Short mmCIF file of C-alpha atoms in Angstrom, two decimals:
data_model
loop_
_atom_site.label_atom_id
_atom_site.label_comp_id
_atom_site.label_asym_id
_atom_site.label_seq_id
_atom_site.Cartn_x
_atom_site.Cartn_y
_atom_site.Cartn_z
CA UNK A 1 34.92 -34.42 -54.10
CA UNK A 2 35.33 -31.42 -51.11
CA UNK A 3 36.38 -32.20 -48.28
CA UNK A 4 34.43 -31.78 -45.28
CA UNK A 5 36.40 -29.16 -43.81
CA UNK A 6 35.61 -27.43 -47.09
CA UNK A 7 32.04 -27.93 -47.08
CA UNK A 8 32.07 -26.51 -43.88
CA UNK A 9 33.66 -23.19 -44.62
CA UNK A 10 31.00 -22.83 -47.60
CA UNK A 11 27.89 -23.45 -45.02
CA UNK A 12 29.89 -21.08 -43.31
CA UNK A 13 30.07 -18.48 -45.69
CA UNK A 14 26.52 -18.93 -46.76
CA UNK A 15 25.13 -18.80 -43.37
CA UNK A 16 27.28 -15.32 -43.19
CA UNK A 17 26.10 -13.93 -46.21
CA UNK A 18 22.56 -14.52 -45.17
CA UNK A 19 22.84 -12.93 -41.67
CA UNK A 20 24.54 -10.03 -43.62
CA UNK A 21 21.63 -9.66 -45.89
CA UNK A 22 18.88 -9.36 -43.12
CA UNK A 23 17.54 -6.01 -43.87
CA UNK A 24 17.92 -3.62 -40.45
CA UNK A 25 16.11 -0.47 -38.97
CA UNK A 26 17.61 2.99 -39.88
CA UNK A 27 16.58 5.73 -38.11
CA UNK A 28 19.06 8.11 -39.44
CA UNK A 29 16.12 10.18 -41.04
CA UNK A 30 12.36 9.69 -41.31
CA UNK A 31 12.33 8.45 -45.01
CA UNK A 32 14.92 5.38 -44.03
CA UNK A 33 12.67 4.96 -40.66
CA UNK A 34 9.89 4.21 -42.75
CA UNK A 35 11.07 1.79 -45.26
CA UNK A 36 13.18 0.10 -43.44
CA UNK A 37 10.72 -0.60 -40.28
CA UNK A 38 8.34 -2.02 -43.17
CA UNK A 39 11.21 -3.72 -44.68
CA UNK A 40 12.34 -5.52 -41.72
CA UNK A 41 8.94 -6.43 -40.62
CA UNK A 42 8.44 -8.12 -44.40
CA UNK A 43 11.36 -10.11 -44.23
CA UNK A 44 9.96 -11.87 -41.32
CA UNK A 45 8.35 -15.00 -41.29
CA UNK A 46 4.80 -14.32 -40.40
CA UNK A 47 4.46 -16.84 -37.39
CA UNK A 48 7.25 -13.83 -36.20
CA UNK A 49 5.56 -10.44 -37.00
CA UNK A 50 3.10 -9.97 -34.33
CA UNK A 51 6.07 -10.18 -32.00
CA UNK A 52 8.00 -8.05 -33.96
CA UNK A 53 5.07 -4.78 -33.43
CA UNK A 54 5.19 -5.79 -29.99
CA UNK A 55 9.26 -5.57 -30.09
CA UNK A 56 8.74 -2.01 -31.58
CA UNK A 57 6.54 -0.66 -29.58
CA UNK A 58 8.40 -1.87 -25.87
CA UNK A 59 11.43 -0.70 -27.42
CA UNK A 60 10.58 2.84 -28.42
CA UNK A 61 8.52 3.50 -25.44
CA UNK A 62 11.04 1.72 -22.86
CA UNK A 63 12.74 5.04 -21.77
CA UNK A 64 9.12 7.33 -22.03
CA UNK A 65 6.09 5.33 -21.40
CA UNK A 66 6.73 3.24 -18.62
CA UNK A 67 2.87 3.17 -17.72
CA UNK A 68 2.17 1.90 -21.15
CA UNK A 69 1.00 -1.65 -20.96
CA UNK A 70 3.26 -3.17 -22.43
CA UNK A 71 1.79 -6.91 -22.81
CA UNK A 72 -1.21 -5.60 -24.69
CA UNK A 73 0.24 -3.50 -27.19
CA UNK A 74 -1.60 -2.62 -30.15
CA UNK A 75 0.45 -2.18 -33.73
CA UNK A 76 2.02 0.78 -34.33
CA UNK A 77 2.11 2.06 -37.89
CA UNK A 78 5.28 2.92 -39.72
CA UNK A 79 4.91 6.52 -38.84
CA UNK A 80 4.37 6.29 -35.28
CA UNK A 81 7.08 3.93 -35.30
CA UNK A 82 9.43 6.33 -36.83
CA UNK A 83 8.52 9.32 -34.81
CA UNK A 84 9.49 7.43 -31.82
CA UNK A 85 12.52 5.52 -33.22
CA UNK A 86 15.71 6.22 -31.33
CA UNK A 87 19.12 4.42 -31.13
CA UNK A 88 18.10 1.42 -29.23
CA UNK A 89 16.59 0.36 -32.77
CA UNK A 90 18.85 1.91 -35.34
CA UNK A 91 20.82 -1.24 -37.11
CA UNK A 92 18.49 -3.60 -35.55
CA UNK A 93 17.59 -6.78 -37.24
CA UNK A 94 13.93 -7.97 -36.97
CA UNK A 95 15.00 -10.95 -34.68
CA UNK A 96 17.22 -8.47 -32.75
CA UNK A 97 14.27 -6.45 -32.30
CA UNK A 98 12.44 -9.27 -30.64
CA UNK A 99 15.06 -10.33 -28.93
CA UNK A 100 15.71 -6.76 -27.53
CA UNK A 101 12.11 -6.00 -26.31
CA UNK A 102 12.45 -9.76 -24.68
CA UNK A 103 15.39 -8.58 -22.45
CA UNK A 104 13.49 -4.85 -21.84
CA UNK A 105 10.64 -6.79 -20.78
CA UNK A 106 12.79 -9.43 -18.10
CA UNK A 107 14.23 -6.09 -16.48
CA UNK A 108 11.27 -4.89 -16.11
CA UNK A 109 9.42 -7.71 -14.36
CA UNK A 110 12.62 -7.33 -12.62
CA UNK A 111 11.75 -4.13 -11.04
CA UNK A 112 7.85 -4.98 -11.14
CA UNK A 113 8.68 -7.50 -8.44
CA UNK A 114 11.72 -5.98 -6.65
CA UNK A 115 9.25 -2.97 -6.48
CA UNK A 116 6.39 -5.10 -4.95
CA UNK A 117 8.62 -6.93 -2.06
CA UNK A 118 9.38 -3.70 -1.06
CA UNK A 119 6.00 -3.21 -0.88
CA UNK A 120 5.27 -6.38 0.62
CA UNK A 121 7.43 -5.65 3.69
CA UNK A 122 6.70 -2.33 4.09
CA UNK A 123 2.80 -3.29 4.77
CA UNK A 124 3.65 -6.56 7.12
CA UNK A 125 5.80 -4.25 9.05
CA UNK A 126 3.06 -1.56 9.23
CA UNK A 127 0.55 -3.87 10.16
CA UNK A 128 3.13 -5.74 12.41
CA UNK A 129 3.52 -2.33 14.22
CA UNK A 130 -0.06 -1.64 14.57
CA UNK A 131 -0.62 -4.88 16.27
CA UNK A 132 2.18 -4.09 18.82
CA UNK A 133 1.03 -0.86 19.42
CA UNK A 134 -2.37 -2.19 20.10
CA UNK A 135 -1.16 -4.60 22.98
CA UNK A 136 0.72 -2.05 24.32
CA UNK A 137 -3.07 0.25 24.77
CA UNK A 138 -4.17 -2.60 25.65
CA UNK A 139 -2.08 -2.77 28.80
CA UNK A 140 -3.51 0.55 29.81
CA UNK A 141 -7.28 -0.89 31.71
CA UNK A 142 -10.36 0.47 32.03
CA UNK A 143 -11.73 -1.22 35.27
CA UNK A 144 -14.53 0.11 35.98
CA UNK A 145 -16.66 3.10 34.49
CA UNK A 146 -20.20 3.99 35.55
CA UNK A 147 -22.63 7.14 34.25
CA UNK A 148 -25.54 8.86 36.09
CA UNK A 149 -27.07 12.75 36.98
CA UNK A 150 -25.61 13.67 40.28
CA UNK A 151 -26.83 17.24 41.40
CA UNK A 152 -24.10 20.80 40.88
CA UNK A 153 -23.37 22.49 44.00
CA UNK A 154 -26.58 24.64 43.03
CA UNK A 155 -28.60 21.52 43.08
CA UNK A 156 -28.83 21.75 38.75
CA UNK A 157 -29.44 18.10 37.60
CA UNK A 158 -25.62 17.20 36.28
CA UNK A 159 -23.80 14.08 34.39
CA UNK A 160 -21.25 12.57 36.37
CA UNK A 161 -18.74 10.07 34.98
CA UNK A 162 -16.91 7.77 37.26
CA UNK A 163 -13.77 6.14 35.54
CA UNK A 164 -10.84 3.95 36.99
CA UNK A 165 -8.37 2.71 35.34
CA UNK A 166 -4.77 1.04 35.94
CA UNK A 167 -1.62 1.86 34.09
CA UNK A 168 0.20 -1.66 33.49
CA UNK A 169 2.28 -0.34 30.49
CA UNK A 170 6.01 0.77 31.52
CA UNK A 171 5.54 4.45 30.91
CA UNK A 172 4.28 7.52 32.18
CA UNK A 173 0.53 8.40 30.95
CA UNK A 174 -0.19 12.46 31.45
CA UNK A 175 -3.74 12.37 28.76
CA UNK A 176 -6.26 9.88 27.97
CA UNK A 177 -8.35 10.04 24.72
CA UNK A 178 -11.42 8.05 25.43
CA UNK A 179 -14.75 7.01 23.90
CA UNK A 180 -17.97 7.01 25.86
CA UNK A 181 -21.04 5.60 24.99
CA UNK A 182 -24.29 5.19 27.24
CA UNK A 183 -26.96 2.71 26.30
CA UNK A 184 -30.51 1.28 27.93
CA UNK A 185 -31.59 -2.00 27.05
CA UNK A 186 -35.22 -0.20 25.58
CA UNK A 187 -33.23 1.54 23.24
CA UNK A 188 -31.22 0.24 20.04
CA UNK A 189 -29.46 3.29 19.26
CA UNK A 190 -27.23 4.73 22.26
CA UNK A 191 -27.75 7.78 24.28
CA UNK A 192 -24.38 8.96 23.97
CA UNK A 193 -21.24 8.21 21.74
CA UNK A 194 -18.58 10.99 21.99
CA UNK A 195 -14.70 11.12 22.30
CA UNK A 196 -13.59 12.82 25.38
CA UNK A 197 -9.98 13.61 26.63
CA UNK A 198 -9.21 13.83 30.17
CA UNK A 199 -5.55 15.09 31.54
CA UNK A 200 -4.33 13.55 34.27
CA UNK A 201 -3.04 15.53 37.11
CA UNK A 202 0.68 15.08 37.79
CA UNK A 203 0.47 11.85 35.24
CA UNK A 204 -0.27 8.03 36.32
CA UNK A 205 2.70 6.18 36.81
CA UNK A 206 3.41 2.46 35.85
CA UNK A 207 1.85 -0.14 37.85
CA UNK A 208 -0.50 2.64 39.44
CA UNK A 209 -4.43 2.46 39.49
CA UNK A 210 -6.45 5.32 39.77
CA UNK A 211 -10.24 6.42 40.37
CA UNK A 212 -11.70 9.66 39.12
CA UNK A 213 -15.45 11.64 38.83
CA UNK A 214 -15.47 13.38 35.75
CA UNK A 215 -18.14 16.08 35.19
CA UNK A 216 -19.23 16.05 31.04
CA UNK A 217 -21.01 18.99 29.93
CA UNK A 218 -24.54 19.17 31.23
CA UNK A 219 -25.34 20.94 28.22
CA UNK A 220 -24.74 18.06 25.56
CA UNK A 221 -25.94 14.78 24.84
CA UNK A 222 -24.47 13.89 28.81
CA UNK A 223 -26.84 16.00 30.23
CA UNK A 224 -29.76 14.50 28.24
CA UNK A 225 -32.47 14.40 30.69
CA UNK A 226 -34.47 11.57 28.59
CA UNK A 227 -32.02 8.75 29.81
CA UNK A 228 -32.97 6.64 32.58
CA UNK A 229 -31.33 5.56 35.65
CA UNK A 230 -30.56 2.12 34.67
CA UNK A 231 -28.87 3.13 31.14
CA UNK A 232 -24.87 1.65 31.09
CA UNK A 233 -21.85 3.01 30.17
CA UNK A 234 -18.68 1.73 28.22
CA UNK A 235 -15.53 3.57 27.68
CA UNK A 236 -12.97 2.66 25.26
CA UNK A 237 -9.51 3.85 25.26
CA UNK A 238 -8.52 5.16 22.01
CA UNK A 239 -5.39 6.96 22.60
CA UNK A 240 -2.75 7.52 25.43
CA UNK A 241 -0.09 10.56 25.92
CA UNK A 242 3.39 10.29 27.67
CA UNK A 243 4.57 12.94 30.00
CA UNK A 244 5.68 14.71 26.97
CA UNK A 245 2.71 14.86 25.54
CA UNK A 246 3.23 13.13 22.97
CA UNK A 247 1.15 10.33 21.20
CA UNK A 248 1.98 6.61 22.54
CA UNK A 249 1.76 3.93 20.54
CA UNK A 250 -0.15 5.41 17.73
CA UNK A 251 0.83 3.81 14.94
CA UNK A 252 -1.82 3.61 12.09
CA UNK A 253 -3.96 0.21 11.02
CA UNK A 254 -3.91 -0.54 7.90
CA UNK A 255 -6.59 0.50 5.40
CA UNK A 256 -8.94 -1.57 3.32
CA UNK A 257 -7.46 -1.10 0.71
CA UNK A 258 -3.83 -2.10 2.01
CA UNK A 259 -4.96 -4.65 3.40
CA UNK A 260 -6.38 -5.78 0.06
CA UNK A 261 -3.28 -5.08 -1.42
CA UNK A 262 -1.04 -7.18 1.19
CA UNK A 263 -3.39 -9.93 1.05
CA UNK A 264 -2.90 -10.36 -3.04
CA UNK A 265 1.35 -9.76 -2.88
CA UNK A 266 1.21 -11.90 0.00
CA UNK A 267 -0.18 -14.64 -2.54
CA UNK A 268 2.17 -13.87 -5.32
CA UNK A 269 5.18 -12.79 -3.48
CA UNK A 270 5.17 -14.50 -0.10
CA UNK A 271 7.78 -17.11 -0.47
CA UNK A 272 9.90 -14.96 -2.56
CA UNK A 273 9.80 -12.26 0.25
CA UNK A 274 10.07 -15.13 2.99
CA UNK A 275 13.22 -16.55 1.14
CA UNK A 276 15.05 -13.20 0.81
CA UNK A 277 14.89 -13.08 4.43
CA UNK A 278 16.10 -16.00 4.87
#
């Protein structure tokens, strides 16, 4: 009677000889590539094969074809197969080769996802910078604007725009970009909407409020003679300049489609994101 000890060593030695047998890929020339992908894939149970094509096909376009998608794959033939074989296959086992295109596949969700928290807090801090910059405009008021025809020194019928504003933001403002649009209650589309700039003499300082006539070109829409006494204007601020002249607090909204896009990573990535933070 053996032992158990012995019995052992034979399961051992069985279970060796086995593995050793398992037929692997050679891609040492085109002829072996063939046979032995089909050879490999043919010692496989069948419950295993489908996994196997898919194992070939991440594996041989893991370093190439990173746009491929990779969890639809369709099968490969032997040819194709062997044409794109490299060493990350040669001597591979079919299990191996599974096993293989599992791991490619983890380090690449890896990335996938490292890759969209990026993204993730690049957009929140974009829009988060938008917003600020937009409270900051907002600090700059429009208190008062009014249009209507005056008369040119030579007694020519002529648009006047009269504008004041405050400057409660802590810097220096030397040009306004504005939006003016004139509208009568008879009418549903407006007289006027056009973007005007206006440079302030020797700047506005913080805390100051000034009062101004502008004169628009007579020769535009403002010096339509069509619209009528009682017709209103509204001016939006769209854009400020320091004493540098350079833009203040212009920072970008975000698109539709970013917006889109922060919305859905937001969803699948939020707590992740939120927990890296933390």
């Amino acid at each position: 009677m053996c032992s158990p000890l012995r019995l052992s060593a034979i399961a051992l030695s069985v279970l060796m000889i086995a593995g050793c047998s398992d037929p692997k890929i050679d891609t040492s020339s085109m002829p072996a590539s063939v046979v032995s992908v089909e050879k490999v894939r043919n010692s496989l149970p069948t419950y295993k094969r489908d996994d196997f094509d898919q194992g070939l096909i991440i594996i041989s376009t893991s370093s190439t074809f990173n746009s491929i998608d990779i969890l639809n794959p369709n099968r490969m033939n032997a040819a194709e197969i062997a044409e794109s074989a490299n060493v990350q296959m040669h001597g591979l086992t079919g299990d191996q080769v599974i096993q293989r295109a599992d791991q490619i596949l983890r380090e690449r969700r890896s990335r996938e996802r490292e890759q969209a928290i990026r993204t993730l807090t690049r957009l929140e801090e974009k829009q988060a910078k938008a917003k600020s910059d937009q409270q900051q405009l907002a600090r700059f008021s429009i208190d008062n604007a009014r249009y209507y025809m005056g008369k040119s020194p030579y007694g020519a019928p002529e648009p006047v725009i009269d504008l004041e504003v405050t400057n409660n933001t802590d810097k220096v403002v030397s040009e306004l970009s504005l939006r003016g649009i004139v509208t009568s209650p008879d009418r549903s589309q407006p007289w006027v909407d056009e973007q005007f700039y206006y440079v302030v003499p020797g700047g506005i300082e913080p805390g100051e409020t000034l009062a101004w006539s502008l004169a628009p070109n007579r020769f535009g829409p403002w010096g339509e003679p069509q619209i009528p006494s009682n017709a209103e204007l509204t001016v939006r601020l769209e854009g400020l300049r320091g004493a540098d002249e350079q833009p203040l607090w212009d920072s970008l909204a975000l698109s539709e489609s970013e917006v889109t896009k922060l919305e859905r990573l937001r969803t699948e990535y939020g707590g992740v994101a939120l927990s890296n933070v933390e």
